[in-house]
Tab-separated table of C-alpha atoms in Angstrom:
chain	number	residue	atom	x	y	z
A	1	MET	CA	147.525	73.602	-15.526
A	2	THR	CA	147.428	77.278	-14.530
A	3	SER	CA	150.678	79.168	-14.966
A	4	SER	CA	150.207	81.814	-12.278
A	5	ILE	CA	147.657	83.206	-9.819
A	6	ASP	CA	148.168	86.829	-10.864
A	7	SER	CA	146.561	88.578	-13.820
A	8	ILE	CA	148.562	90.451	-16.436
A	9	PHE	CA	147.918	93.105	-19.068
A	10	ALA	CA	149.723	94.668	-22.009
A	11	LEU	CA	149.129	96.932	-24.966
A	12	SER	CA	149.203	94.409	-27.808
A	13	SER	CA	149.199	96.971	-30.606
A	14	ALA	CA	151.868	99.589	-31.302
A	15	ASN	CA	152.035	102.436	-28.788
A	16	ALA	CA	151.503	105.137	-31.410
A	17	ARG	CA	148.620	107.253	-32.641
A	18	SER	CA	146.384	105.015	-34.730
A	19	ALA	CA	142.750	104.111	-35.323
A	20	ILE	CA	142.627	101.714	-32.363
A	21	HIS	CA	144.738	100.367	-29.512
A	22	ILE	CA	144.201	96.799	-28.332
A	23	HIS	CA	144.806	95.962	-24.671
A	24	ARG	CA	145.063	92.290	-23.731
A	25	ILE	CA	144.493	90.911	-20.212
A	26	SER	CA	144.935	87.328	-19.004
A	27	GLY	CA	144.317	85.711	-15.624
A	28	ILE	CA	141.739	84.107	-13.338
A	29	ASN	CA	138.144	85.358	-12.857
A	30	LEU	CA	138.886	88.538	-14.756
A	31	LEU	CA	135.329	89.861	-14.896
A	32	LYS	CA	135.302	90.554	-11.157
A	33	TYR	CA	137.958	93.223	-11.672
A	34	PHE	CA	135.660	95.237	-13.938
A	35	GLN	CA	132.503	95.180	-11.828
A	36	GLY	CA	131.450	98.807	-11.407
A	37	TYR	CA	133.489	100.166	-14.324
A	38	LEU	CA	131.536	99.034	-17.424
A	39	PHE	CA	128.378	100.803	-18.649
A	40	LYS	CA	126.046	100.576	-21.623
A	41	VAL	CA	126.718	103.281	-24.197
A	42	LYS	CA	123.198	104.705	-24.663
A	43	SER	CA	121.549	104.180	-21.283
A	44	ASN	CA	124.647	104.513	-19.099
A	45	GLU	CA	123.324	101.435	-17.254
A	46	LEU	CA	125.916	99.583	-15.146
A	47	ILE	CA	126.914	96.190	-16.497
A	48	ASN	CA	126.680	93.288	-14.034
A	49	THR	CA	129.789	91.326	-14.990
A	50	SER	CA	128.719	88.226	-13.049
A	51	LEU	CA	125.795	87.836	-15.454
A	52	ILE	CA	128.229	87.794	-18.401
A	53	ASN	CA	130.072	84.858	-16.875
A	54	ASP	CA	126.808	82.993	-16.308
A	55	GLN	CA	125.501	83.605	-19.834
A	56	ILE	CA	128.466	82.421	-21.917
A	57	LYS	CA	130.231	79.084	-22.153
A	58	SER	CA	132.715	78.507	-24.947
A	59	LYS	CA	131.727	81.453	-27.159
A	60	PRO	CA	133.344	84.858	-26.543
A	61	PHE	CA	131.337	87.839	-25.284
A	62	THR	CA	131.793	91.068	-27.251
A	63	GLN	CA	129.979	94.347	-26.650
A	64	TYR	CA	130.411	98.067	-27.285
A	65	LEU	CA	130.611	99.666	-23.813
A	66	ILE	CA	131.717	102.709	-21.835
A	67	LEU	CA	134.691	102.187	-19.516
A	68	LYS	CA	135.013	104.585	-16.557
A	69	ASP	CA	137.818	105.220	-14.074
A	70	THR	CA	137.715	104.981	-10.262
A	71	GLU	CA	136.137	108.444	-9.965
A	72	GLY	CA	133.377	107.712	-12.465
A	73	ASN	CA	134.932	109.674	-15.322
A	74	ILE	CA	134.681	108.194	-18.817
A	75	ILE	CA	138.008	106.883	-20.074
A	76	ASP	CA	136.712	105.819	-23.493
A	77	ASP	CA	133.987	103.990	-25.367
A	78	VAL	CA	135.529	100.594	-26.116
A	79	LEU	CA	134.898	97.248	-27.701
A	80	PHE	CA	135.022	94.845	-24.756
A	81	SER	CA	135.687	91.169	-25.568
A	82	TYR	CA	135.781	88.377	-22.988
A	83	PHE	CA	137.059	84.839	-23.628
A	84	LYS	CA	136.244	82.439	-20.814
A	85	ALA	CA	138.883	79.895	-19.760
A	86	PRO	CA	139.922	77.525	-21.209
A	87	HIS	CA	138.564	78.802	-24.553
A	88	SER	CA	141.193	81.488	-25.080
A	89	TYR	CA	144.691	82.011	-26.415
A	90	THR	CA	146.359	81.548	-23.030
A	91	GLY	CA	143.936	78.966	-21.616
A	92	GLU	CA	143.037	81.453	-18.862
A	93	ASP	CA	140.317	84.092	-18.860
A	94	VAL	CA	141.259	86.667	-21.494
A	95	ILE	CA	139.849	90.157	-22.003
A	96	GLU	CA	140.670	92.316	-25.010
A	97	ILE	CA	139.743	95.996	-24.903
A	98	SER	CA	139.863	97.970	-28.145
A	99	SER	CA	140.012	101.712	-27.499
A	100	HIS	CA	140.678	104.737	-29.672
A	101	GLY	CA	144.340	104.771	-30.629
A	102	ASN	CA	145.505	107.738	-28.577
A	103	PRO	CA	148.470	107.001	-26.274
A	104	LEU	CA	146.897	109.278	-23.623
A	105	ILE	CA	143.758	107.113	-23.530
A	106	SER	CA	145.907	103.993	-23.298
A	107	SER	CA	147.811	105.557	-20.416
A	108	LEU	CA	144.527	106.124	-18.533
A	109	LEU	CA	143.453	102.537	-19.186
A	110	GLN	CA	146.733	101.152	-17.929
A	111	ARG	CA	146.495	103.306	-14.801
A	112	LEU	CA	143.079	101.761	-14.139
A	113	PHE	CA	144.372	98.245	-14.724
A	114	ARG	CA	147.150	98.710	-12.182
A	115	HIS	CA	144.696	100.167	-9.685
A	116	LEU	CA	142.505	97.062	-10.136
A	117	GLY	CA	145.467	94.831	-9.226
A	118	LEU	CA	146.562	93.756	-12.704
A	119	ARG	CA	150.267	93.447	-13.411
A	120	ASP	CA	152.220	94.607	-16.459
A	121	ALA	CA	153.013	91.537	-18.562
A	122	LEU	CA	156.584	90.502	-19.204
A	123	PRO	CA	157.788	90.059	-22.838
A	124	GLY	CA	156.205	86.958	-24.337
A	125	GLU	CA	154.268	86.152	-21.161
A	126	PHE	CA	150.916	85.612	-22.913
A	127	THR	CA	152.442	82.996	-25.226
A	128	GLN	CA	154.358	81.521	-22.284
A	129	ARG	CA	151.062	81.025	-20.449
A	130	ALA	CA	149.545	79.467	-23.568
A	131	TYR	CA	152.413	76.952	-23.547
A	132	LEU	CA	152.229	76.282	-19.801
A	133	ASN	CA	148.472	75.727	-20.069
A	134	SER	CA	148.995	73.238	-22.959
A	135	LYS	CA	147.271	75.411	-25.554
A	136	ILE	CA	150.365	75.229	-27.748
A	137	ASP	CA	153.696	73.391	-27.673
A	138	LEU	CA	157.186	74.879	-27.874
A	139	ILE	CA	157.347	74.472	-31.641
A	140	GLN	CA	154.128	76.436	-32.091
A	141	ALA	CA	155.338	79.094	-29.645
A	142	GLU	CA	158.490	79.605	-31.709
A	143	GLY	CA	156.342	79.719	-34.844
A	144	ILE	CA	154.193	82.496	-33.341
A	145	ASN	CA	157.302	84.475	-32.492
A	146	GLN	CA	158.658	84.055	-36.010
A	147	LEU	CA	155.293	84.924	-37.554
A	148	ILE	CA	155.520	88.301	-35.829
A	149	HIS	CA	159.174	89.044	-36.560
A	150	THR	CA	159.891	87.509	-39.970
A	151	GLU	CA	160.565	89.936	-42.820
A	152	THR	CA	159.901	87.577	-45.730
A	153	LEU	CA	156.902	85.925	-47.356
A	154	GLY	CA	158.679	82.570	-47.092
A	155	GLY	CA	159.177	83.132	-43.382
A	156	ILE	CA	155.466	83.808	-42.934
A	157	GLN	CA	154.592	80.589	-44.769
A	158	LEU	CA	156.933	78.451	-42.672
A	159	ALA	CA	155.827	80.120	-39.450
A	160	ARG	CA	152.173	79.428	-40.282
A	161	GLU	CA	152.966	75.757	-40.892
A	162	SER	CA	154.750	75.620	-37.555
A	163	VAL	CA	151.871	77.308	-35.710
A	164	GLY	CA	149.457	75.012	-37.545
A	165	GLY	CA	151.245	71.979	-36.108
A	166	GLU	CA	152.967	70.510	-39.193
A	167	LEU	CA	156.308	70.129	-37.418
A	168	SER	CA	154.628	69.037	-34.179
A	169	LYS	CA	152.847	66.221	-36.049
A	170	GLU	CA	156.116	65.003	-37.538
A	171	THR	CA	157.939	64.990	-34.201
A	172	GLU	CA	154.920	63.260	-32.654
A	173	GLU	CA	155.346	60.420	-35.163
A	174	VAL	CA	159.023	60.073	-34.251
A	175	LYS	CA	158.093	60.172	-30.570
A	176	ASN	CA	155.665	57.284	-31.028
A	177	ILE	CA	158.338	55.227	-32.783
A	178	LEU	CA	160.790	55.818	-29.931
A	179	ILE	CA	158.128	54.870	-27.386
A	180	GLU	CA	157.532	51.601	-29.250
A	181	ILE	CA	161.269	50.870	-29.270
A	182	MET	CA	161.584	51.623	-25.567
A	183	ALA	CA	158.507	49.552	-24.786
A	184	TYR	CA	160.084	46.486	-26.361
A	185	LEU	CA	163.396	47.010	-24.542
A	186	GLU	CA	161.801	47.728	-21.159
A	187	ALA	CA	159.599	44.644	-21.471
A	188	HIS	CA	162.602	42.377	-22.024
A	189	ILE	CA	164.438	44.003	-19.135
A	190	ASP	CA	161.607	43.532	-16.648
A	191	PHE	CA	159.937	40.302	-17.764
A	192	ALA	CA	160.921	36.750	-18.571
A	193	PRO	CA	161.029	35.400	-22.182
A	194	ASP	CA	158.028	33.137	-21.553
A	195	GLU	CA	155.973	36.274	-20.879
A	196	VAL	CA	157.171	38.561	-23.686
A	197	GLY	CA	158.937	36.201	-26.124
A	198	ASP	CA	162.588	35.830	-27.046
A	199	TYR	CA	164.760	38.936	-27.045
A	200	GLN	CA	165.578	39.808	-30.666
A	201	PRO	CA	166.946	43.397	-30.685
A	202	GLU	CA	167.701	43.261	-34.417
A	203	SER	CA	163.943	43.331	-34.970
A	204	LEU	CA	164.062	46.959	-33.777
A	205	LEU	CA	166.389	48.070	-36.571
A	206	PRO	CA	163.645	48.883	-39.124
A	207	LEU	CA	161.866	51.080	-36.581
A	208	MET	CA	165.087	52.767	-35.507
A	209	LYS	CA	166.102	53.466	-39.089
A	210	GLN	CA	162.631	54.814	-39.836
A	211	ALA	CA	162.884	57.265	-36.930
A	212	LEU	CA	166.449	58.154	-37.927
A	213	ASN	CA	165.413	58.870	-41.512
A	214	LYS	CA	162.590	61.174	-40.390
A	215	MET	CA	164.931	63.145	-38.155
A	216	GLN	CA	167.630	63.399	-40.816
A	217	ILE	CA	165.071	64.835	-43.230
A	218	LEU	CA	164.144	67.388	-40.581
A	219	LEU	CA	167.796	68.337	-40.147
A	220	LYS	CA	168.152	68.876	-43.890
A	221	SER	CA	165.104	71.127	-43.799
A	222	TYR	CA	166.830	73.623	-41.517
A	223	SER	CA	169.166	75.160	-44.119
A	224	SER	CA	166.393	75.221	-46.730
A	225	GLY	CA	164.038	76.832	-44.250
A	226	LEU	CA	166.682	79.380	-43.288
A	227	ARG	CA	166.939	80.484	-46.919
A	228	ALA	CA	163.158	80.668	-47.222
A	229	ARG	CA	162.933	82.759	-44.037
A	230	GLU	CA	165.836	85.128	-44.630
A	231	GLY	CA	165.797	85.161	-48.427
A	232	VAL	CA	168.085	83.376	-50.884
A	233	LYS	CA	171.255	85.469	-51.154
A	234	ILE	CA	172.370	86.483	-54.653
A	235	ALA	CA	175.772	88.055	-55.296
A	236	LEU	CA	176.421	89.851	-58.574
A	237	VAL	CA	180.174	89.519	-59.136
A	238	GLY	CA	182.586	90.020	-62.009
A	239	LYS	CA	185.089	92.429	-63.472
A	240	PRO	CA	184.600	96.204	-63.441
A	241	ASN	CA	182.139	97.514	-66.057
A	242	ALA	CA	180.638	94.058	-66.600
A	243	GLY	CA	177.155	95.473	-66.061
A	244	LYS	CA	176.569	94.320	-62.477
A	245	SER	CA	175.130	97.583	-61.181
A	246	SER	CA	172.874	97.992	-64.200
A	247	LEU	CA	171.449	94.500	-63.577
A	248	TYR	CA	171.132	95.328	-59.882
A	249	ASN	CA	169.020	98.378	-60.669
A	250	ALA	CA	167.020	96.530	-63.308
A	251	LEU	CA	166.106	93.681	-60.940
A	252	LEU	CA	165.160	96.122	-58.160
A	253	LYS	CA	163.295	98.292	-60.699
A	254	TYR	CA	164.751	101.529	-59.399
A	255	GLU	CA	168.098	103.383	-59.525
A	256	ARG	CA	169.799	102.060	-56.385
A	257	ALA	CA	173.398	101.731	-57.592
A	258	ILE	CA	175.411	104.423	-59.355
A	259	VAL	CA	176.110	103.429	-62.968
A	260	THR	CA	178.799	105.057	-65.103
A	261	HIS	CA	181.118	104.027	-67.925
A	262	ILE	CA	184.091	104.460	-65.538
A	263	PRO	CA	185.476	101.097	-64.296
A	264	GLY	CA	185.457	100.702	-60.523
A	265	THR	CA	182.462	102.989	-59.856
A	266	THR	CA	181.058	100.591	-57.238
A	267	ARG	CA	183.369	100.669	-54.222
A	268	ASP	CA	181.279	98.846	-51.631
A	269	VAL	CA	178.772	96.003	-51.348
A	270	LEU	CA	175.165	97.119	-51.800
A	271	GLU	CA	172.393	94.941	-50.397
A	272	ASP	CA	168.614	95.055	-50.858
A	273	ARG	CA	165.633	92.759	-50.456
A	274	LEU	CA	164.129	91.516	-53.693
A	275	ILE	CA	160.857	89.670	-54.299
A	276	ILE	CA	160.308	87.840	-57.587
A	277	ARG	CA	156.998	85.985	-57.972
A	278	ASN	CA	156.539	85.806	-54.211
A	279	LYS	CA	160.049	84.399	-53.706
A	280	ASP	CA	162.325	86.224	-51.275
A	281	PHE	CA	165.904	87.139	-52.179
A	282	VAL	CA	168.682	89.300	-50.819
A	283	LEU	CA	170.403	90.915	-53.807
A	284	MET	CA	174.027	92.039	-53.395
A	285	ASP	CA	175.952	94.233	-55.834
A	286	THR	CA	179.720	94.054	-55.464
A	287	ALA	CA	182.749	96.014	-56.539
A	288	GLY	CA	184.434	94.774	-59.707
A	289	ILE	CA	187.105	92.200	-58.911
A	290	ARG	CA	190.507	93.178	-60.296
A	291	GLU	CA	194.038	94.047	-59.255
A	292	THR	CA	194.175	97.711	-58.236
A	293	GLU	CA	196.450	100.170	-56.480
A	294	ASP	CA	193.557	102.393	-55.421
A	295	ALA	CA	193.287	101.978	-51.630
A	296	VAL	CA	189.514	102.489	-51.508
A	297	GLU	CA	188.793	100.241	-54.474
A	298	LYS	CA	191.062	97.576	-52.992
A	299	ILE	CA	188.886	97.488	-49.853
A	300	GLY	CA	185.823	97.143	-52.104
A	301	VAL	CA	187.402	94.202	-53.935
A	302	GLU	CA	188.217	92.496	-50.622
A	303	ARG	CA	184.610	92.926	-49.499
A	304	SER	CA	183.393	91.516	-52.810
A	305	ILE	CA	185.455	88.379	-52.318
A	306	LYS	CA	184.180	88.081	-48.743
A	307	THR	CA	180.597	88.407	-50.005
A	308	LEU	CA	181.059	85.221	-52.037
A	309	THR	CA	181.132	83.201	-48.808
A	310	LYS	CA	177.662	84.491	-47.850
A	311	ALA	CA	175.946	83.979	-51.210
A	312	ASP	CA	173.677	81.078	-52.137
A	313	ILE	CA	173.634	82.045	-55.812
A	314	ILE	CA	176.710	83.642	-57.357
A	315	CYS	CA	175.885	85.386	-60.624
A	316	LEU	CA	179.195	85.694	-62.470
A	317	VAL	CA	178.466	88.655	-64.728
A	318	ILE	CA	180.432	88.599	-68.000
A	319	THR	CA	180.190	91.073	-70.853
A	320	LEU	CA	181.345	90.383	-74.423
A	321	GLU	CA	180.647	93.972	-75.452
A	322	ASN	CA	184.211	94.759	-76.576
A	323	VAL	CA	185.279	91.214	-77.438
A	324	LYS	CA	185.769	90.170	-81.069
A	325	TYR	CA	183.449	87.518	-82.415
A	326	GLU	CA	186.289	85.027	-83.020
A	327	ASP	CA	187.605	85.508	-79.458
A	328	TYR	CA	184.353	84.622	-77.619
A	329	HIS	CA	185.386	81.073	-76.760
A	330	LYS	CA	188.785	82.066	-75.405
A	331	PHE	CA	187.399	84.997	-73.417
A	332	ILE	CA	184.694	82.898	-71.773
A	333	ASP	CA	187.219	80.188	-70.895
A	334	GLU	CA	189.631	82.712	-69.374
A	335	SER	CA	186.858	84.485	-67.446
A	336	LEU	CA	185.620	81.235	-65.883
A	337	SER	CA	189.118	80.002	-65.115
A	338	GLU	CA	190.223	83.232	-63.491
A	339	PHE	CA	187.147	83.352	-61.265
A	340	LEU	CA	186.726	79.696	-60.329
A	341	LEU	CA	190.359	78.826	-59.774
A	342	SER	CA	191.078	81.854	-57.583
A	343	SER	CA	188.219	81.533	-55.090
A	344	GLU	CA	186.810	79.015	-52.616
A	345	PHE	CA	183.190	77.868	-52.766
A	346	PHE	CA	180.798	75.740	-50.726
A	347	SER	CA	179.025	72.603	-51.881
A	348	GLU	CA	175.531	74.112	-51.611
A	349	GLN	CA	176.345	77.236	-53.613
A	350	ILE	CA	175.278	77.691	-57.224
A	351	ILE	CA	177.420	79.606	-59.726
A	352	LEU	CA	175.370	81.014	-62.593
A	353	PRO	CA	177.204	82.699	-65.515
A	354	VAL	CA	175.227	85.717	-66.678
A	355	PHE	CA	176.190	87.300	-70.010
A	356	SER	CA	175.145	90.934	-69.704
A	357	LYS	CA	174.728	93.806	-72.179
A	358	MET	CA	173.312	91.348	-74.707
A	359	ASP	CA	171.593	94.270	-76.452
A	360	THR	CA	175.083	95.109	-77.775
A	361	ILE	CA	175.698	91.603	-79.197
A	362	PRO	CA	174.306	90.285	-82.527
A	363	ASN	CA	171.444	87.812	-82.022
A	364	ASN	CA	173.186	85.181	-84.142
A	365	SER	CA	175.965	85.058	-81.518
A	366	LEU	CA	173.798	83.636	-78.740
A	367	GLU	CA	173.875	80.021	-79.900
A	368	ILE	CA	177.639	80.172	-80.440
A	369	ILE	CA	178.182	81.565	-76.929
A	370	GLU	CA	175.921	78.909	-75.438
A	371	ASN	CA	177.724	76.096	-77.286
A	372	SER	CA	181.125	77.469	-76.252
A	373	TYR	CA	180.064	77.537	-72.617
A	374	SER	CA	178.759	73.954	-72.769
A	375	ILE	CA	182.095	72.772	-74.171
A	376	ILE	CA	184.244	74.807	-71.764
A	377	ILE	CA	182.610	73.595	-68.528
A	378	LYS	CA	183.339	69.974	-69.480
A	379	ASP	CA	187.069	70.656	-69.365
A	380	LYS	CA	188.817	68.620	-66.669
A	381	LYS	CA	190.124	71.794	-64.992
A	382	PHE	CA	186.534	72.506	-63.977
A	383	HIS	CA	185.903	68.983	-62.711
A	384	ASN	CA	185.799	70.045	-59.043
A	385	PHE	CA	183.110	72.630	-59.816
A	386	GLN	CA	180.648	70.367	-61.633
A	387	SER	CA	178.270	70.138	-58.646
A	388	ILE	CA	177.978	73.908	-58.173
A	389	LEU	CA	178.495	75.277	-61.696
A	390	SER	CA	175.246	75.785	-63.596
A	391	LYS	CA	174.909	73.670	-66.725
A	392	LYS	CA	173.377	76.600	-68.545
A	393	CYS	CA	174.209	80.263	-68.891
A	394	ILE	CA	171.825	83.223	-68.942
A	395	PHE	CA	171.649	86.075	-71.459
A	396	CYS	CA	170.220	89.413	-70.382
A	397	SER	CA	170.596	93.173	-70.360
A	398	TYR	CA	169.368	95.952	-68.115
A	399	LEU	CA	166.523	96.341	-70.645
A	400	ASP	CA	165.290	92.768	-70.215
A	401	THR	CA	165.902	90.661	-67.085
A	402	GLU	CA	162.914	88.316	-67.506
A	403	ILE	CA	164.991	85.213	-68.322
A	404	LEU	CA	167.335	85.918	-65.410
A	405	SER	CA	164.379	86.434	-63.060
A	406	SER	CA	162.815	83.129	-64.133
A	407	GLU	CA	166.082	81.293	-63.565
A	408	LEU	CA	166.480	82.835	-60.101
A	409	VAL	CA	162.990	81.626	-59.150
A	410	GLU	CA	163.874	78.093	-60.296
A	411	LEU	CA	167.102	78.169	-58.306
A	412	HIS	CA	165.191	79.470	-55.269
A	413	ASP	CA	162.924	76.416	-55.456
A	414	GLN	CA	165.954	74.173	-55.820
A	415	LEU	CA	167.694	75.679	-52.787
A	416	THR	CA	164.629	75.717	-50.549
A	417	GLY	CA	163.376	72.289	-51.576
A	418	LEU	CA	160.001	73.713	-52.626
A	419	LEU	CA	159.156	73.976	-48.925
A	420	GLY	CA	156.192	76.255	-49.276
A	421	GLN	CA	154.583	74.233	-52.069
A	422	LYS	CA	154.898	70.841	-50.402
A	423	ASN	CA	154.122	71.925	-46.829
A	424	ASN	CA	157.119	69.955	-45.638
A	425	PRO	CA	157.715	70.139	-41.859
A	426	THR	CA	160.666	72.437	-41.317
A	427	LEU	CA	162.876	73.194	-38.336
A	428	ILE	CA	162.550	76.922	-37.736
A	429	SER	CA	165.053	77.537	-34.934
A	430	GLU	CA	168.608	76.611	-34.056
A	431	ARG	CA	167.300	75.248	-30.740
A	432	GLN	CA	165.129	72.738	-32.582
A	433	ARG	CA	168.016	71.724	-34.823
A	434	ASN	CA	170.383	71.197	-31.873
A	435	LYS	CA	167.880	68.961	-30.066
A	436	ILE	CA	167.210	66.873	-33.176
A	437	GLU	CA	170.969	66.507	-33.760
A	438	ILE	CA	171.356	65.073	-30.244
A	439	ALA	CA	168.475	62.649	-30.833
A	440	VAL	CA	170.046	61.528	-34.125
A	441	LYS	CA	173.374	60.937	-32.384
A	442	ASN	CA	171.667	58.850	-29.675
A	443	LEU	CA	169.734	56.792	-32.211
A	444	ASN	CA	172.868	56.081	-34.249
A	445	GLU	CA	174.578	54.963	-31.049
A	446	GLY	CA	171.633	52.686	-30.282
A	447	ILE	CA	171.872	51.088	-33.733
A	448	ASP	CA	175.598	50.459	-33.201
A	449	LEU	CA	174.869	48.818	-29.829
A	450	ILE	CA	172.345	46.481	-31.440
A	451	TYR	CA	174.878	45.407	-34.050
A	452	LYS	CA	177.325	44.789	-31.192
A	453	LYS	CA	174.637	42.691	-29.394
A	454	ASP	CA	174.954	44.867	-26.292
A	455	TYR	CA	172.686	44.658	-23.228
A	456	PRO	CA	169.082	45.921	-23.583
A	457	GLU	CA	169.578	48.130	-20.512
A	458	LYS	CA	172.341	50.036	-22.288
A	459	ILE	CA	170.401	50.325	-25.543
A	460	SER	CA	167.313	51.505	-23.686
A	461	SER	CA	169.351	54.134	-21.835
A	462	VAL	CA	170.677	55.566	-25.095
A	463	ILE	CA	167.247	55.606	-26.740
A	464	ASN	CA	165.848	57.284	-23.635
A	465	GLN	CA	168.424	60.060	-23.979
A	466	GLY	CA	167.228	60.595	-27.545
A	467	ARG	CA	163.637	60.610	-26.301
A	468	GLN	CA	164.482	63.267	-23.719
A	469	SER	CA	166.119	65.448	-26.358
A	470	LEU	CA	163.123	65.061	-28.643
A	471	GLN	CA	160.657	65.949	-25.878
A	472	GLU	CA	162.500	69.234	-25.406
A	473	VAL	CA	161.586	70.082	-29.004
A	474	VAL	CA	157.855	69.474	-28.778
A	475	GLY	CA	156.861	68.837	-25.132
A	476	GLU	CA	156.616	66.086	-22.565
A	477	ILE	CA	156.815	62.362	-23.285
A	478	GLN	CA	155.481	60.717	-20.154
A	479	LEU	CA	156.973	57.429	-18.961
A	480	ASP	CA	153.356	56.266	-18.629
A	481	ASP	CA	153.243	56.241	-22.439
A	482	VAL	CA	155.969	53.606	-22.466
A	483	LEU	CA	154.172	51.514	-19.857
A	484	GLU	CA	150.894	51.793	-21.753
A	485	LYS	CA	152.624	50.581	-24.910
A	486	ILE	CA	154.076	47.606	-23.045
A	487	PHE	CA	150.725	46.506	-21.675
A	488	SER	CA	148.868	47.019	-24.949
A	489	THR	CA	151.440	45.299	-27.158
A	490	PHE	CA	152.692	42.408	-25.031
A	491	CYS	CA	150.785	39.785	-23.125
A	492	ILE	CA	151.768	40.925	-19.652
A	493	GLY	CA	149.711	40.516	-16.526
A	494	LYS	CA	148.165	37.061	-16.764
């Protein structure tokens, strides 16, 4: 399938001074456009472009050449690469011209292209043609787009898996299951029992539940993938002077936040990207949470509380610096109670108590603090927080954040489901998620209809709606596939 009869071009590299600029062209019979404009570098001999087309098959042609304008003036010496259809990114003829990276040279090249009858490409048009010419599916197209725009290492990994076809393979498996289900239903609609056997719709339940399970796993992958792509969000919260900003600077390894001994120094939410052992985070430092009459600080406290709703990991920073040894247990209990019982949290959040400024606490206190915390969190008043409250606490200081960093990496893996390590297929766009949600709804409805012993026509209609939603995720599911399954599975056509 050819997407269009016209040929397009675009500068594929940044339009700035650089070592090279890469110009990409896609269309039909592209070499004819350049007849009379390409010359050998040393001999200035004219290149016969028709011979290039005759010489190559599936392998690309690449040569260092001189490119001249319509008046015979040299535009630039370029690396000229030709990919013959369908062995190219778009499935059409593709030419890539690498010139010196001067915007003035690129301007001359583009003037020549327009004179030759090439059209400026629209945004994303090369990838659109690749999709229309069946070189990639929609999932892979979205993966390519994300690969270009993602700002995290996790996003790159997931985009590569999507471009590589991991998600496409998974949806293909679900598609085949739905085709098998529809084949059975269509056969019993169109043919008599003596030709296809007795109608037993309950026999479809294992297949339907298998497809449903695969799609539900994909839906669960979306939130994990979102964290991997955007970075797991960490909020450092607590009372003023708890050591939040010092930890913030220590984790970032540079002086980002202002640190003083004066309570309430931080008045706003600071946010920076953080990478620990190739794991992506968004680290947020917040104003100390307390009652205050200071108008500016009050706004900071409100923003801190609002930040809690965005965080995946909430590090409740507590300092025992000025607390008496015998009061540790009571202070920890009160700190947890005040924070947990005055805020709202989500089921997927993790609250991690972090005891800061541990360089100011005797080493023999650590075990006592840890034991006190273990006892306190078992109190019935914290019963509703058991699923989100960490079972262990972390000790650190701005001098040593290694234990905290290790724990954050473990929590990252927990929140993302170890996506990158297991190469699990992951939904990478809201569009994909919405389509899968519709398919899940249709399949659940189909299961209910089977339990109600409804007509096969009605069940088939519902499954077909799910099939249509699924095909919008990955591509076309032809009705011929259903017919082929009928004829190959059942003894039809005597």
